[in-house]
Amino acid sequence: MTRDLSPGEARRIALTSQGFNARERDGRPDLARLRKAIARLGLLQIDSVNVLARAHYLPLFSRLGVYERALLDVIMSERPKRFFEYWGHEASLLPVDCHPLLRWRMEEARTGQGLWRSLAAFAGARRGEADALLARIEDMGPLAASDLDSVKTRTGMWAWSEGKQALEWLFWSGLVAATHRRGSFERVYDLPERVLPRAVLAEPTPTPAEARRALMARAARALGVATLADLRDYYRLSATDAPVALADLLEEGTVEPVQVRGWRHMAYLHRDARAGRRIEGPALLSPFDPLVWNRDRTERLFGFRYRLEIYTPAHKREHGYYVLPFLLDGALVARVDLKADRKAGALLVQQASLEPGAPGHTRDALRGELWRMADWLGLDRVEATALDAL
């Protein structure tokens, strides 16, 4: 018989698997704790929006509390590398042992598949331009797009120079790797053999089917309990490939089918997943946190409808520009639109709202977490008029 889970059990399993159970958020976590937290999640999504703090810094704060952000910079640039940048769930920081599992994606990119249309030409008609740039890196060492003399051909947020497009195709194809990021957050590229550990590059390349099965297994471990759609979303696997990988995981016993009451689709429980007993405590969550980046899953788990409104015209936004859900004692009970005003030294609460049924101590708990975040960001005060008005 298929095992039956209550919504509460599924939520506790998900929170425990994501590192929110029995959390210790006091003190200053060291490099080892940061590395362990990233490895547990399987990846950190990277995003350039910096109205508060860049996306990859926030999930560690949510789980570990106040830590030195410079430590994550060390992790991203240290040698030998334990983590590397590539396309996981969007642009991501991943453990280096994940590199062999993503080589099929690199191979597809070399043939113009599975990447942005604007880059596909470098796999064909414009391959010579990319090869010339690769030769320059080989001869002259690492470079960034700003080191090139190319001129932008378009305007707008995603207007990349010709050189930047070629570099991105080389990166997607695995022909170059990201060595570090400059203070401007610009990615610097070099040859993989000068960036990644030799032992990792020497690892045999699994078949695409084997690699996707391993990625699905990592997703299952990170999520705890999840539908097929949840699992394939974690590493952005296709609707064609994911069911095959899942069937293999079921056959080998890595996951088992379970029915979560109230969920329309079958769920799958990782064999090591546990419903932790302690889910107390507060946490502010980035829009790009793996606990909530899948909006359908967030609604299923928490009854919390959440949408990113960055690209919504200001007059049409319901909750604000950069809205963080507030997790309290295992439930999403509020949301706040935050901005770090670094010049004024203030964390601004531009908009705030409580969810129906939020407990009476939500405001106080949220206020405390806002001050914790201000401390972490090196800000002197919290301007929370929007919260006070609730």
XYZ file of C-alpha atoms in Angstrom:
390
model
C 0.000 0.000 0.000
C 1.106 3.557 -0.724
C 2.129 5.403 2.398
C -0.088 8.309 3.434
C 1.273 11.619 4.778
C -0.573 14.520 6.351
C 0.170 18.047 5.076
C 1.878 18.768 8.401
C 4.166 15.743 8.064
C 5.066 16.717 4.503
C 5.866 20.254 5.649
C 8.105 19.046 8.498
C 9.913 16.673 6.149
C 10.492 19.468 3.637
C 11.751 21.878 6.296
C 14.055 19.298 7.859
C 15.486 18.298 4.482
C 16.142 21.949 3.702
C 18.044 22.528 6.924
C 15.399 24.394 8.935
C 14.857 21.848 11.689
C 16.423 22.325 15.141
C 18.467 25.189 13.755
C 21.308 26.821 15.653
C 21.445 30.428 14.498
C 23.553 31.960 17.253
C 27.268 32.576 16.984
C 29.274 33.097 13.805
C 29.327 30.071 11.471
C 32.723 29.165 10.027
C 33.688 28.011 6.533
C 33.009 24.378 7.383
C 29.401 25.094 8.368
C 28.816 27.145 5.238
C 30.221 24.408 3.032
C 28.079 21.803 4.784
C 24.924 23.887 4.333
C 25.544 24.397 0.612
C 26.289 20.714 0.118
C 23.064 19.812 1.899
C 21.025 22.019 -0.427
C 22.922 20.810 -3.485
C 23.222 24.323 -4.917
C 22.716 28.023 -4.336
C 20.975 30.031 -7.034
C 22.892 33.113 -8.168
C 21.097 36.271 -9.219
C 22.334 39.790 -9.907
C 19.538 41.712 -8.124
C 21.186 43.548 -5.230
C 18.417 45.678 -3.727
C 18.881 43.775 -0.453
C 21.724 41.269 -0.830
C 22.591 39.035 -3.747
C 20.526 35.879 -3.878
C 23.218 33.327 -3.019
C 24.042 34.977 0.309
C 20.515 34.854 1.719
C 19.730 31.114 2.048
C 22.736 30.673 4.322
C 21.600 33.572 6.515
C 18.110 32.041 6.681
C 19.534 28.757 7.952
C 22.658 29.754 9.882
C 21.997 33.294 11.062
C 24.575 36.061 11.049
C 27.710 34.940 9.212
C 30.554 36.773 7.500
C 29.516 37.211 3.884
C 33.181 37.368 2.934
C 33.354 33.654 3.802
C 31.020 32.843 0.931
C 33.216 34.968 -1.341
C 36.128 32.792 -0.207
C 34.162 29.646 -1.055
C 33.392 30.976 -4.535
C 37.012 31.824 -5.345
C 39.094 29.412 -3.224
C 41.565 26.942 -4.678
C 41.291 24.058 -4.883
C 37.637 24.595 -5.637
C 35.051 22.724 -3.636
C 32.191 24.533 -5.405
C 31.864 25.868 -8.937
C 29.476 27.944 -10.992
C 27.289 26.461 -13.690
C 23.684 26.075 -14.779
C 21.906 24.030 -12.106
C 18.656 25.672 -11.090
C 19.367 28.695 -13.275
C 22.878 30.066 -12.643
C 24.076 28.277 -9.521
C 26.931 27.549 -7.158
C 27.318 23.748 -7.016
C 29.578 21.185 -5.315
C 32.416 20.227 -7.676
C 31.397 16.568 -7.577
C 28.341 17.675 -9.540
C 30.513 18.613 -12.547
C 30.463 15.146 -14.181
C 26.675 15.050 -13.749
C 26.276 18.201 -15.831
C 28.582 17.359 -18.722
C 25.620 16.198 -20.798
C 24.258 19.752 -20.511
C 27.615 21.103 -21.645
C 27.647 18.717 -24.610
C 24.156 19.804 -25.621
C 25.220 23.448 -25.492
C 28.141 22.680 -27.824
C 25.592 21.613 -30.425
C 23.361 24.618 -29.817
C 20.771 22.779 -27.706
C 19.300 23.631 -24.320
C 20.520 27.217 -24.175
C 19.290 30.702 -24.950
C 18.526 31.263 -28.615
C 20.857 34.264 -28.767
C 23.816 32.004 -27.939
C 23.041 29.102 -30.273
C 24.787 30.716 -33.258
C 28.150 30.231 -31.542
C 27.666 26.480 -31.877
C 27.410 26.915 -35.643
C 27.940 29.886 -37.910
C 29.786 31.936 -35.291
C 31.872 29.131 -33.802
C 35.054 30.725 -35.141
C 34.501 33.812 -32.978
C 34.131 31.673 -29.869
C 37.198 29.611 -30.749
C 39.269 32.757 -31.211
C 38.171 33.986 -27.786
C 38.990 30.593 -26.269
C 42.468 30.774 -27.798
C 42.941 34.232 -26.293
C 42.082 32.893 -22.835
C 44.437 29.962 -23.332
C 47.315 32.281 -24.303
C 46.678 35.301 -22.091
C 44.855 33.914 -19.064
C 41.502 34.666 -17.409
C 39.291 37.485 -18.600
C 35.862 39.002 -18.165
C 33.512 40.529 -20.709
C 34.608 44.038 -19.729
C 38.166 43.147 -20.791
C 36.977 42.859 -24.378
C 36.554 45.690 -26.845
C 33.157 44.521 -28.106
C 30.285 46.967 -28.421
C 26.731 46.262 -27.318
C 24.357 45.680 -30.193
C 21.141 45.988 -28.162
C 19.831 48.005 -25.276
C 18.175 46.940 -22.041
C 18.978 44.887 -18.943
C 20.087 41.836 -20.899
C 21.943 43.710 -23.646
C 25.158 41.729 -23.879
C 28.125 42.586 -26.059
C 29.145 40.189 -28.800
C 32.114 39.137 -26.683
C 29.943 38.516 -23.637
C 27.638 36.298 -25.677
C 30.601 34.284 -26.946
C 31.955 33.923 -23.408
C 28.591 32.762 -22.145
C 28.369 30.133 -24.878
C 31.859 28.910 -23.967
C 30.816 28.813 -20.316
C 27.560 26.973 -21.022
C 29.494 24.500 -23.176
C 31.992 23.805 -20.413
C 34.904 25.055 -22.546
C 35.628 27.728 -19.932
C 34.798 27.875 -16.224
C 34.185 30.730 -13.807
C 37.286 31.347 -11.727
C 35.772 34.075 -9.520
C 33.636 37.213 -9.616
C 34.917 40.741 -9.422
C 33.592 43.326 -6.987
C 31.126 44.433 -9.657
C 29.772 40.849 -9.629
C 31.214 40.304 -13.086
C 32.152 36.702 -13.824
C 35.777 35.983 -14.791
C 36.464 33.031 -17.108
C 39.430 30.699 -17.547
C 40.148 27.233 -18.894
C 38.529 24.453 -16.815
C 41.893 22.796 -16.185
C 43.098 26.010 -14.541
C 39.979 26.352 -12.392
C 38.604 22.939 -11.420
C 40.438 20.187 -9.500
C 42.235 17.677 -11.703
C 40.582 14.816 -9.861
C 37.132 16.133 -10.784
C 38.019 16.640 -14.438
C 39.467 13.119 -14.506
C 36.223 11.580 -13.252
C 34.545 9.395 -15.891
C 31.636 11.035 -17.649
C 28.397 9.193 -16.851
C 25.844 8.600 -19.541
C 23.183 11.302 -19.746
C 20.649 8.881 -18.238
C 22.962 8.066 -15.314
C 23.682 11.740 -14.709
C 20.022 12.752 -14.711
C 19.190 9.929 -12.323
C 21.896 11.172 -9.957
C 20.622 14.753 -10.206
C 17.084 13.593 -9.467
C 18.394 11.696 -6.441
C 20.096 14.861 -5.177
C 16.903 16.810 -5.693
C 14.917 14.174 -3.793
C 17.337 14.314 -0.869
C 17.266 18.133 -0.778
C 13.466 18.339 -0.955
C 12.587 15.340 1.238
C 9.151 14.804 -0.228
C 8.235 16.080 -3.663
C 6.174 15.541 -6.786
C 7.750 14.674 -10.126
C 7.391 18.319 -11.175
C 9.175 19.455 -7.994
C 12.022 17.008 -8.546
C 12.693 17.903 -12.146
C 12.509 21.631 -11.397
C 15.381 21.491 -8.899
C 18.030 20.964 -11.586
C 15.822 22.023 -14.501
C 15.448 18.582 -16.094
C 13.100 18.155 -19.036
C 9.597 16.710 -18.877
C 10.851 13.909 -21.123
C 13.940 12.932 -19.138
C 12.659 13.298 -15.575
C 10.087 10.426 -15.555
C 12.753 7.993 -16.768
C 15.121 9.070 -14.001
C 12.345 8.825 -11.425
C 11.472 5.292 -12.518
C 15.085 4.287 -11.906
C 15.046 5.861 -8.426
C 11.866 3.980 -7.572
C 13.316 0.690 -8.791
C 16.501 1.069 -6.735
C 14.608 2.221 -3.638
C 16.050 5.735 -3.409
C 12.501 7.095 -3.226
C 9.110 5.599 -2.472
C 5.706 6.826 -3.649
C 3.563 8.497 -1.004
C 0.224 10.238 -1.014
C 0.143 13.622 0.681
C -3.402 14.467 1.657
C -4.621 17.437 -0.353
C -1.975 17.122 -3.104
C -3.363 16.350 -6.548
C -0.286 14.464 -7.730
C 1.658 11.551 -6.327
C 4.634 12.510 -4.175
C 7.950 10.731 -3.640
C 9.730 10.406 -0.311
C 13.519 10.109 -0.151
C 14.630 7.069 1.835
C 16.668 9.229 4.253
C 14.003 11.904 4.766
C 12.733 12.487 8.283
C 10.047 14.686 9.799
C 12.016 16.555 12.434
C 10.366 17.343 15.739
C 11.609 20.918 16.154
C 10.584 23.513 13.599
C 10.464 26.518 15.891
C 12.065 29.825 15.056
C 11.979 32.659 12.521
C 13.603 33.068 9.119
C 13.298 35.523 6.246
C 13.479 33.773 2.878
C 14.926 35.038 -0.382
C 12.679 34.815 -3.446
C 15.400 32.493 -4.791
C 15.564 30.225 -1.744
C 15.122 26.542 -2.717
C 12.402 26.211 -0.074
C 10.157 28.644 -1.989
C 11.546 29.136 -5.514
C 8.982 26.674 -6.880
C 5.816 28.729 -6.365
C 3.385 25.832 -6.911
C 5.204 23.735 -4.317
C 5.223 26.669 -1.886
C 1.453 26.935 -2.181
C 1.017 23.182 -1.697
C 3.290 23.037 1.346
C 2.328 26.238 3.102
C -0.948 27.480 1.582
C 1.050 30.593 0.653
C 0.584 32.124 -2.790
C 3.831 33.808 -3.760
C 4.895 35.580 -6.931
C 8.046 37.527 -7.774
C 6.995 41.015 -8.836
C 10.356 42.477 -9.843
C 9.332 42.610 -13.486
C 5.769 43.761 -12.747
C 5.146 47.487 -13.335
C 5.240 49.300 -9.999
C 1.594 50.347 -10.086
C 0.506 46.731 -10.585
C 2.521 45.176 -7.760
C 0.503 43.646 -4.957
C 3.202 43.185 -2.326
C 6.273 45.042 -3.589
C 9.501 44.768 -5.570
C 11.704 42.378 -3.538
C 9.398 40.503 -1.218
C 10.650 37.985 1.326
C 8.295 35.443 2.913
C 8.611 35.168 6.691
C 8.853 31.655 8.106
C 7.832 31.280 11.734
C 7.552 27.986 13.600
C 7.132 26.021 10.381
C 4.565 28.269 8.687
C 4.780 31.185 6.257
C 2.964 33.880 8.189
C 3.964 37.225 6.656
C 5.816 38.901 3.825
C 7.925 42.057 3.635
C 9.284 44.144 0.764
C 12.843 44.992 1.834
C 15.569 47.292 0.622
C 19.042 47.940 2.011
C 19.694 51.668 1.932
C 23.452 51.376 2.318
C 24.121 55.105 2.089
C 21.719 55.823 4.955
C 22.687 52.676 6.872
C 19.081 51.495 7.073
C 17.069 48.386 6.303
C 13.837 49.670 4.800
C 10.555 47.806 5.193
C 8.743 49.280 2.217
C 5.636 47.126 2.524
C 4.476 44.422 4.923
C 1.488 42.135 5.332
C 0.437 39.301 7.614
C -1.140 36.099 6.408
C -4.594 35.077 7.669
C -4.183 33.190 10.906
C -0.711 34.562 11.676
C -0.032 34.088 15.410
C -0.110 37.055 17.743
C 3.659 37.160 18.209
C 4.347 37.425 14.458
C 5.106 41.163 14.483
C 7.570 40.892 17.355
C 9.278 37.854 15.843
C 9.489 39.543 12.450
C 10.860 42.726 13.968
C 13.558 40.720 15.733
C 14.524 38.968 12.515
C 14.686 42.285 10.658
C 17.156 43.583 13.234
C 19.174 40.388 12.883
C 19.283 40.929 9.113
C 20.299 44.572 9.563
C 23.175 43.441 11.777
C 24.226 40.887 9.180
C 24.178 43.505 6.412
C 26.086 46.026 8.488
C 23.159 48.453 8.716
C 22.550 50.634 11.749
C 18.783 50.719 11.927
C 15.499 49.273 10.692
C 12.829 51.575 9.297
C 9.667 49.525 9.745
C 6.825 52.002 9.531
C 4.981 49.627 7.195
C 5.211 46.878 9.812
C 4.215 49.177 12.667
C 1.082 50.159 10.746
C -0.269 46.596 10.617
